[in-house]
Amino acid sequence: RSLALKERRCAETLAKHVAAELPGGARKARTGAEKSETSRRLASLEEKRVELSAGLQELTDAVRQELGLINQLTSRSEVLRREARALRTGSEAAKEGEARVWRKMEDVSAAELA
């Protein structure tokens, strides 16, 4: 939708430039050479407009694709962050469990010696 709006603005600007190029700002009978030159310039400007519109569309598509990749990477990063947090918590719990087992073994060893 915004692309169509930009194209319409380009067309309006192009029409203003063509109107401004008319001698004296008014329409008067022109020679064949003047008409040919004006037509050539109009065709050239139209070609440039089409090229710029195509370039704008390519850039818009590239931005859309990049945003999709950024969203995927952000999502994946969050998943990895959660996994790391879960692994860290599990590791801490395992260390605490190991410490309890060692204390029990020491208590049992002390009880056997006593």
CSV table of N, CA and C in Angstrom, one decimal:
chain,number,residue,atom,x,y,z
A,1,ARG,N,0.8,-1.2,0.0
A,1,ARG,CA,0.0,0.0,0.0
A,1,ARG,C,0.9,1.3,0.0
A,2,SER,N,1.9,1.2,0.8
A,2,SER,CA,2.8,2.4,0.9
A,2,SER,C,3.6,2.6,-0.4
A,3,LEU,N,3.9,1.4,-1.1
A,3,LEU,CA,4.6,1.5,-2.3
A,3,LEU,C,3.7,2.2,-3.4
A,4,ALA,N,2.4,1.9,-3.4
A,4,ALA,CA,1.5,2.5,-4.4
A,4,ALA,C,1.4,4.0,-4.1
A,5,LEU,N,1.4,4.4,-2.8
A,5,LEU,CA,1.4,5.8,-2.4
A,5,LEU,C,2.6,6.5,-2.9
A,6,LYS,N,3.8,5.9,-2.7
A,6,LYS,CA,5.0,6.5,-3.1
A,6,LYS,C,5.1,6.6,-4.6
A,7,GLU,N,4.6,5.6,-5.4
A,7,GLU,CA,4.5,5.7,-6.8
A,7,GLU,C,3.6,6.8,-7.3
A,8,ARG,N,2.5,7.0,-6.6
A,8,ARG,CA,1.6,8.1,-7.0
A,8,ARG,C,2.3,9.4,-6.7
A,9,ARG,N,3.0,9.6,-5.6
A,9,ARG,CA,3.7,10.8,-5.3
A,9,ARG,C,4.8,11.1,-6.4
A,10,CYS,N,5.5,10.0,-6.8
A,10,CYS,CA,6.5,10.1,-7.9
A,10,CYS,C,5.8,10.6,-9.2
A,11,ALA,N,4.7,10.0,-9.5
A,11,ALA,CA,4.0,10.4,-10.7
A,11,ALA,C,3.6,11.9,-10.7
A,12,GLU,N,3.1,12.3,-9.5
A,12,GLU,CA,2.6,13.7,-9.3
A,12,GLU,C,3.8,14.6,-9.5
A,13,THR,N,4.9,14.3,-8.8
A,13,THR,CA,6.1,15.1,-8.9
A,13,THR,C,6.6,15.2,-10.4
A,14,LEU,N,6.6,14.0,-11.0
A,14,LEU,CA,7.0,14.0,-12.4
A,14,LEU,C,6.1,14.9,-13.3
A,15,ALA,N,4.8,14.9,-13.0
A,15,ALA,CA,3.9,15.8,-13.8
A,15,ALA,C,4.2,17.2,-13.5
A,16,LYS,N,4.6,17.6,-12.3
A,16,LYS,CA,4.9,18.9,-11.9
A,16,LYS,C,6.2,19.4,-12.6
A,17,HIS,N,7.2,18.5,-12.7
A,17,HIS,CA,8.4,18.8,-13.4
A,17,HIS,C,8.2,19.0,-14.9
A,18,VAL,N,7.4,18.2,-15.4
A,18,VAL,CA,7.1,18.3,-16.9
A,18,VAL,C,6.4,19.6,-17.1
A,19,ALA,N,5.4,20.0,-16.3
A,19,ALA,CA,4.7,21.2,-16.4
A,19,ALA,C,5.6,22.4,-16.2
A,20,ALA,N,6.6,22.3,-15.3
A,20,ALA,CA,7.5,23.4,-15.1
A,20,ALA,C,8.5,23.6,-16.2
A,21,GLU,N,8.7,22.6,-17.0
A,21,GLU,CA,9.7,22.6,-18.1
A,21,GLU,C,9.1,23.3,-19.3
A,22,LEU,N,7.7,23.4,-19.4
A,22,LEU,CA,7.1,24.1,-20.5
A,22,LEU,C,7.6,25.6,-20.5
A,23,PRO,N,7.9,26.1,-21.7
A,23,PRO,CA,8.4,27.5,-21.8
A,23,PRO,C,7.3,28.4,-21.3
A,24,GLY,N,7.7,29.3,-20.4
A,24,GLY,CA,6.8,30.3,-19.9
A,24,GLY,C,5.8,29.8,-19.0
A,25,GLY,N,5.8,28.5,-18.7
A,25,GLY,CA,4.8,27.9,-17.8
A,25,GLY,C,3.5,27.7,-18.4
A,26,ALA,N,3.3,28.0,-19.7
A,26,ALA,CA,2.0,27.9,-20.4
A,26,ALA,C,2.2,27.0,-21.6
A,27,ARG,N,1.1,26.5,-22.0
A,27,ARG,CA,1.1,25.6,-23.1
A,27,ARG,C,1.0,26.5,-24.4
A,28,LYS,N,1.9,26.3,-25.3
A,28,LYS,CA,1.8,27.0,-26.5
A,28,LYS,C,2.3,26.1,-27.6
A,29,ALA,N,2.1,26.4,-28.8
A,29,ALA,CA,2.4,25.5,-29.9
A,29,ALA,C,3.9,25.3,-29.9
A,30,ARG,N,4.3,24.0,-29.9
A,30,ARG,CA,5.7,23.7,-29.9
A,30,ARG,C,6.1,23.1,-31.2
A,31,THR,N,7.4,23.2,-31.4
A,31,THR,CA,7.9,22.6,-32.7
A,31,THR,C,8.0,21.1,-32.5
A,32,GLY,N,8.2,20.4,-33.5
A,32,GLY,CA,8.4,19.0,-33.5
A,32,GLY,C,9.6,18.6,-32.6
A,33,ALA,N,10.7,19.4,-32.7
A,33,ALA,CA,11.9,19.1,-32.0
A,33,ALA,C,11.6,19.2,-30.5
A,34,GLU,N,10.9,20.3,-30.1
A,34,GLU,CA,10.6,20.5,-28.7
A,34,GLU,C,9.7,19.4,-28.1
A,35,LYS,N,8.7,19.0,-28.9
A,35,LYS,CA,7.8,17.9,-28.5
A,35,LYS,C,8.6,16.6,-28.4
A,36,SER,N,9.5,16.4,-29.3
A,36,SER,CA,10.3,15.2,-29.3
A,36,SER,C,11.2,15.2,-28.0
A,37,GLU,N,11.8,16.3,-27.7
A,37,GLU,CA,12.7,16.4,-26.5
A,37,GLU,C,11.9,16.2,-25.3
A,38,THR,N,10.7,16.9,-25.2
A,38,THR,CA,9.9,16.7,-24.0
A,38,THR,C,9.5,15.2,-23.8
A,39,SER,N,9.1,14.6,-24.9
A,39,SER,CA,8.7,13.2,-24.9
A,39,SER,C,9.9,12.3,-24.4
A,40,ARG,N,11.0,12.6,-25.0
A,40,ARG,CA,12.2,11.8,-24.6
A,40,ARG,C,12.5,12.0,-23.1
A,41,ARG,N,12.5,13.2,-22.6
A,41,ARG,CA,12.7,13.5,-21.2
A,41,ARG,C,11.7,12.8,-20.3
A,42,LEU,N,10.4,12.9,-20.7
A,42,LEU,CA,9.3,12.2,-20.0
A,42,LEU,C,9.6,10.7,-19.9
A,43,ALA,N,9.9,10.1,-21.1
A,43,ALA,CA,10.2,8.7,-21.1
A,43,ALA,C,11.4,8.3,-20.2
A,44,SER,N,12.4,9.2,-20.2
A,44,SER,CA,13.6,9.0,-19.4
A,44,SER,C,13.2,9.0,-17.9
A,45,LEU,N,12.4,10.0,-17.5
A,45,LEU,CA,12.0,10.2,-16.2
A,45,LEU,C,11.1,9.0,-15.7
A,46,GLU,N,10.3,8.6,-16.6
A,46,GLU,CA,9.4,7.4,-16.3
A,46,GLU,C,10.2,6.2,-16.1
A,47,GLU,N,11.3,6.0,-17.0
A,47,GLU,CA,12.2,4.8,-16.8
A,47,GLU,C,12.8,4.9,-15.4
A,48,LYS,N,13.3,6.0,-15.0
A,48,LYS,CA,14.0,6.2,-13.7
A,48,LYS,C,13.0,5.9,-12.6
A,49,ARG,N,11.7,6.4,-12.8
A,49,ARG,CA,10.7,6.1,-11.7
A,49,ARG,C,10.5,4.6,-11.6
A,50,VAL,N,10.4,3.9,-12.7
A,50,VAL,CA,10.2,2.5,-12.7
A,50,VAL,C,11.3,1.8,-12.0
A,51,GLU,N,12.6,2.2,-12.3
A,51,GLU,CA,13.8,1.6,-11.7
A,51,GLU,C,13.8,1.9,-10.2
A,52,LEU,N,13.5,3.1,-9.8
A,52,LEU,CA,13.5,3.4,-8.4
A,52,LEU,C,12.4,2.7,-7.7
A,53,SER,N,11.2,2.5,-8.3
A,53,SER,CA,10.1,1.8,-7.7
A,53,SER,C,10.6,0.3,-7.5
A,54,ALA,N,11.2,-0.3,-8.5
A,54,ALA,CA,11.7,-1.7,-8.4
A,54,ALA,C,12.7,-1.8,-7.3
A,55,GLY,N,13.6,-0.8,-7.2
A,55,GLY,CA,14.7,-0.8,-6.2
A,55,GLY,C,14.1,-0.7,-4.8
A,56,LEU,N,13.1,0.2,-4.7
A,56,LEU,CA,12.4,0.4,-3.4
A,56,LEU,C,11.7,-0.9,-3.0
A,57,GLN,N,11.1,-1.6,-3.9
A,57,GLN,CA,10.4,-2.9,-3.6
A,57,GLN,C,11.4,-3.9,-3.2
A,58,GLU,N,12.6,-4.0,-3.9
A,58,GLU,CA,13.7,-4.9,-3.5
A,58,GLU,C,14.1,-4.7,-2.1
A,59,LEU,N,14.4,-3.4,-1.8
A,59,LEU,CA,14.8,-3.0,-0.4
A,59,LEU,C,13.8,-3.3,0.6
A,60,THR,N,12.5,-3.1,0.3
A,60,THR,CA,11.4,-3.4,1.2
A,60,THR,C,11.4,-4.9,1.5
A,61,ASP,N,11.5,-5.7,0.4
A,61,ASP,CA,11.5,-7.1,0.6
A,61,ASP,C,12.7,-7.6,1.4
A,62,ALA,N,13.9,-7.0,1.2
A,62,ALA,CA,15.1,-7.3,2.0
A,62,ALA,C,14.9,-7.0,3.4
A,63,VAL,N,14.3,-5.8,3.7
A,63,VAL,CA,14.1,-5.4,5.1
A,63,VAL,C,13.2,-6.4,5.8
A,64,ARG,N,12.1,-6.8,5.1
A,64,ARG,CA,11.1,-7.8,5.6
A,64,ARG,C,11.8,-9.1,5.9
A,65,GLN,N,12.7,-9.5,5.0
A,65,GLN,CA,13.4,-10.8,5.2
A,65,GLN,C,14.4,-10.7,6.4
A,66,GLU,N,15.1,-9.6,6.5
A,66,GLU,CA,16.0,-9.4,7.6
A,66,GLU,C,15.3,-9.4,8.9
A,67,LEU,N,14.1,-8.7,8.9
A,67,LEU,CA,13.3,-8.7,10.2
A,67,LEU,C,12.9,-10.1,10.6
A,68,GLY,N,12.5,-10.9,9.6
A,68,GLY,CA,12.2,-12.3,9.9
A,68,GLY,C,13.3,-13.1,10.5
A,69,LEU,N,14.5,-12.9,9.9
A,69,LEU,CA,15.7,-13.5,10.5
A,69,LEU,C,16.0,-13.0,11.9
A,70,ILE,N,15.9,-11.7,12.1
A,70,ILE,CA,16.1,-11.2,13.4
A,70,ILE,C,15.2,-11.8,14.4
A,71,ASN,N,13.9,-11.9,14.1
A,71,ASN,CA,12.9,-12.5,15.0
A,71,ASN,C,13.2,-13.9,15.3
A,72,GLN,N,13.7,-14.7,14.2
A,72,GLN,CA,14.0,-16.1,14.5
A,72,GLN,C,15.2,-16.2,15.4
A,73,LEU,N,16.2,-15.4,15.2
A,73,LEU,CA,17.4,-15.4,16.1
A,73,LEU,C,17.1,-15.0,17.5
A,74,THR,N,16.2,-14.0,17.6
A,74,THR,CA,15.8,-13.5,19.0
A,74,THR,C,15.1,-14.7,19.7
A,75,SER,N,14.2,-15.3,19.0
A,75,SER,CA,13.5,-16.4,19.5
A,75,SER,C,14.4,-17.6,19.9
A,76,ARG,N,15.3,-17.9,19.1
A,76,ARG,CA,16.3,-19.0,19.3
A,76,ARG,C,17.1,-18.6,20.5
A,77,SER,N,17.6,-17.4,20.6
A,77,SER,CA,18.4,-16.9,21.7
A,77,SER,C,17.6,-17.1,23.0
A,78,GLU,N,16.4,-16.7,23.0
A,78,GLU,CA,15.6,-16.8,24.3
A,78,GLU,C,15.4,-18.3,24.7
A,79,VAL,N,15.2,-19.2,23.7
A,79,VAL,CA,15.1,-20.6,24.0
A,79,VAL,C,16.5,-21.1,24.6
A,80,LEU,N,17.6,-20.7,24.0
A,80,LEU,CA,18.9,-21.1,24.5
A,80,LEU,C,19.1,-20.6,25.9
A,81,ARG,N,18.7,-19.3,26.2
A,81,ARG,CA,18.9,-18.7,27.5
A,81,ARG,C,18.1,-19.5,28.5
A,82,ARG,N,16.9,-19.9,28.2
A,82,ARG,CA,16.1,-20.7,29.1
A,82,ARG,C,16.7,-22.1,29.4
A,83,GLU,N,17.2,-22.7,28.3
A,83,GLU,CA,17.8,-24.0,28.5
A,83,GLU,C,19.1,-23.9,29.4
A,84,ALA,N,19.9,-22.8,29.2
A,84,ALA,CA,21.1,-22.6,30.0
A,84,ALA,C,20.7,-22.4,31.5
A,85,ARG,N,19.6,-21.7,31.7
A,85,ARG,CA,19.2,-21.4,33.1
A,85,ARG,C,18.7,-22.7,33.7
A,86,ALA,N,18.0,-23.6,32.9
A,86,ALA,CA,17.5,-24.9,33.5
A,86,ALA,C,18.7,-25.8,33.7
A,87,LEU,N,19.7,-25.8,32.9
A,87,LEU,CA,20.9,-26.6,33.1
A,87,LEU,C,21.7,-26.2,34.3
A,88,ARG,N,21.8,-24.8,34.5
A,88,ARG,CA,22.5,-24.3,35.6
A,88,ARG,C,21.8,-24.7,36.9
A,89,THR,N,20.5,-24.6,36.9
A,89,THR,CA,19.7,-25.0,38.1
A,89,THR,C,19.9,-26.5,38.4
A,90,GLY,N,19.8,-27.3,37.3
A,90,GLY,CA,20.0,-28.7,37.5
A,90,GLY,C,21.4,-29.1,38.0
A,91,SER,N,22.4,-28.4,37.5
A,91,SER,CA,23.8,-28.6,38.0
A,91,SER,C,23.9,-28.2,39.5
A,92,GLU,N,23.3,-27.1,39.8
A,92,GLU,CA,23.4,-26.7,41.3
A,92,GLU,C,22.7,-27.7,42.1
A,93,ALA,N,21.6,-28.2,41.7
A,93,ALA,CA,20.8,-29.2,42.5
A,93,ALA,C,21.6,-30.5,42.6
A,94,ALA,N,22.3,-30.9,41.5
A,94,ALA,CA,23.1,-32.1,41.6
A,94,ALA,C,24.3,-31.9,42.5
A,95,LYS,N,24.9,-30.7,42.5
A,95,LYS,CA,26.0,-30.5,43.5
A,95,LYS,C,25.5,-30.5,44.9
A,96,GLU,N,24.4,-29.9,45.2
A,96,GLU,CA,23.8,-30.0,46.5
A,96,GLU,C,23.5,-31.4,46.9
A,97,GLY,N,23.0,-32.2,46.0
A,97,GLY,CA,22.7,-33.6,46.3
A,97,GLY,C,24.0,-34.4,46.6
A,98,GLU,N,25.0,-34.1,45.8
A,98,GLU,CA,26.3,-34.8,46.0
A,98,GLU,C,26.8,-34.4,47.4
A,99,ALA,N,26.7,-33.1,47.8
A,99,ALA,CA,27.2,-32.7,49.1
A,99,ALA,C,26.5,-33.4,50.2
A,100,ARG,N,25.2,-33.6,50.1
A,100,ARG,CA,24.4,-34.3,51.1
A,100,ARG,C,24.8,-35.7,51.2
A,101,VAL,N,25.1,-36.4,50.0
A,101,VAL,CA,25.5,-37.8,50.1
A,101,VAL,C,26.9,-37.9,50.8
A,102,TRP,N,27.8,-37.0,50.5
A,102,TRP,CA,29.1,-37.0,51.1
A,102,TRP,C,29.0,-36.8,52.6
A,103,ARG,N,28.1,-35.9,53.0
A,103,ARG,CA,27.9,-35.7,54.5
A,103,ARG,C,27.3,-37.0,55.1
A,104,LYS,N,26.4,-37.6,54.5
A,104,LYS,CA,25.8,-38.9,55.0
A,104,LYS,C,26.9,-39.9,55.1
A,105,MET,N,27.7,-40.0,54.0
A,105,MET,CA,28.8,-41.0,54.0
A,105,MET,C,29.8,-40.7,55.2
A,106,GLU,N,30.1,-39.5,55.4
A,106,GLU,CA,31.0,-39.1,56.5
A,106,GLU,C,30.4,-39.5,57.8
A,107,ASP,N,29.0,-39.2,58.0
A,107,ASP,CA,28.3,-39.5,59.2
A,107,ASP,C,28.3,-41.0,59.5
A,108,VAL,N,28.1,-41.8,58.4
A,108,VAL,CA,28.1,-43.2,58.5
A,108,VAL,C,29.5,-43.7,58.9
A,109,SER,N,30.5,-43.2,58.2
A,109,SER,CA,31.9,-43.5,58.5
A,109,SER,C,32.2,-43.2,60.0
A,110,ALA,N,31.8,-42.1,60.4
A,110,ALA,CA,32.1,-41.6,61.8
A,110,ALA,C,31.4,-42.5,62.8
A,111,ALA,N,30.2,-42.9,62.4
A,111,ALA,CA,29.4,-43.8,63.3
A,111,ALA,C,30.0,-45.2,63.4
A,112,GLU,N,30.6,-45.7,62.3
A,112,GLU,CA,31.2,-47.0,62.3
A,112,GLU,C,32.5,-47.0,63.1
A,113,LEU,N,33.2,-45.9,63.0
A,113,LEU,CA,34.4,-45.8,63.8
A,113,LEU,C,34.2,-45.6,65.3
A,114,ALA,N,33.0,-45.1,65.6
A,114,ALA,CA,32.8,-44.9,67.0
A,114,ALA,C,32.3,-46.1,67.8
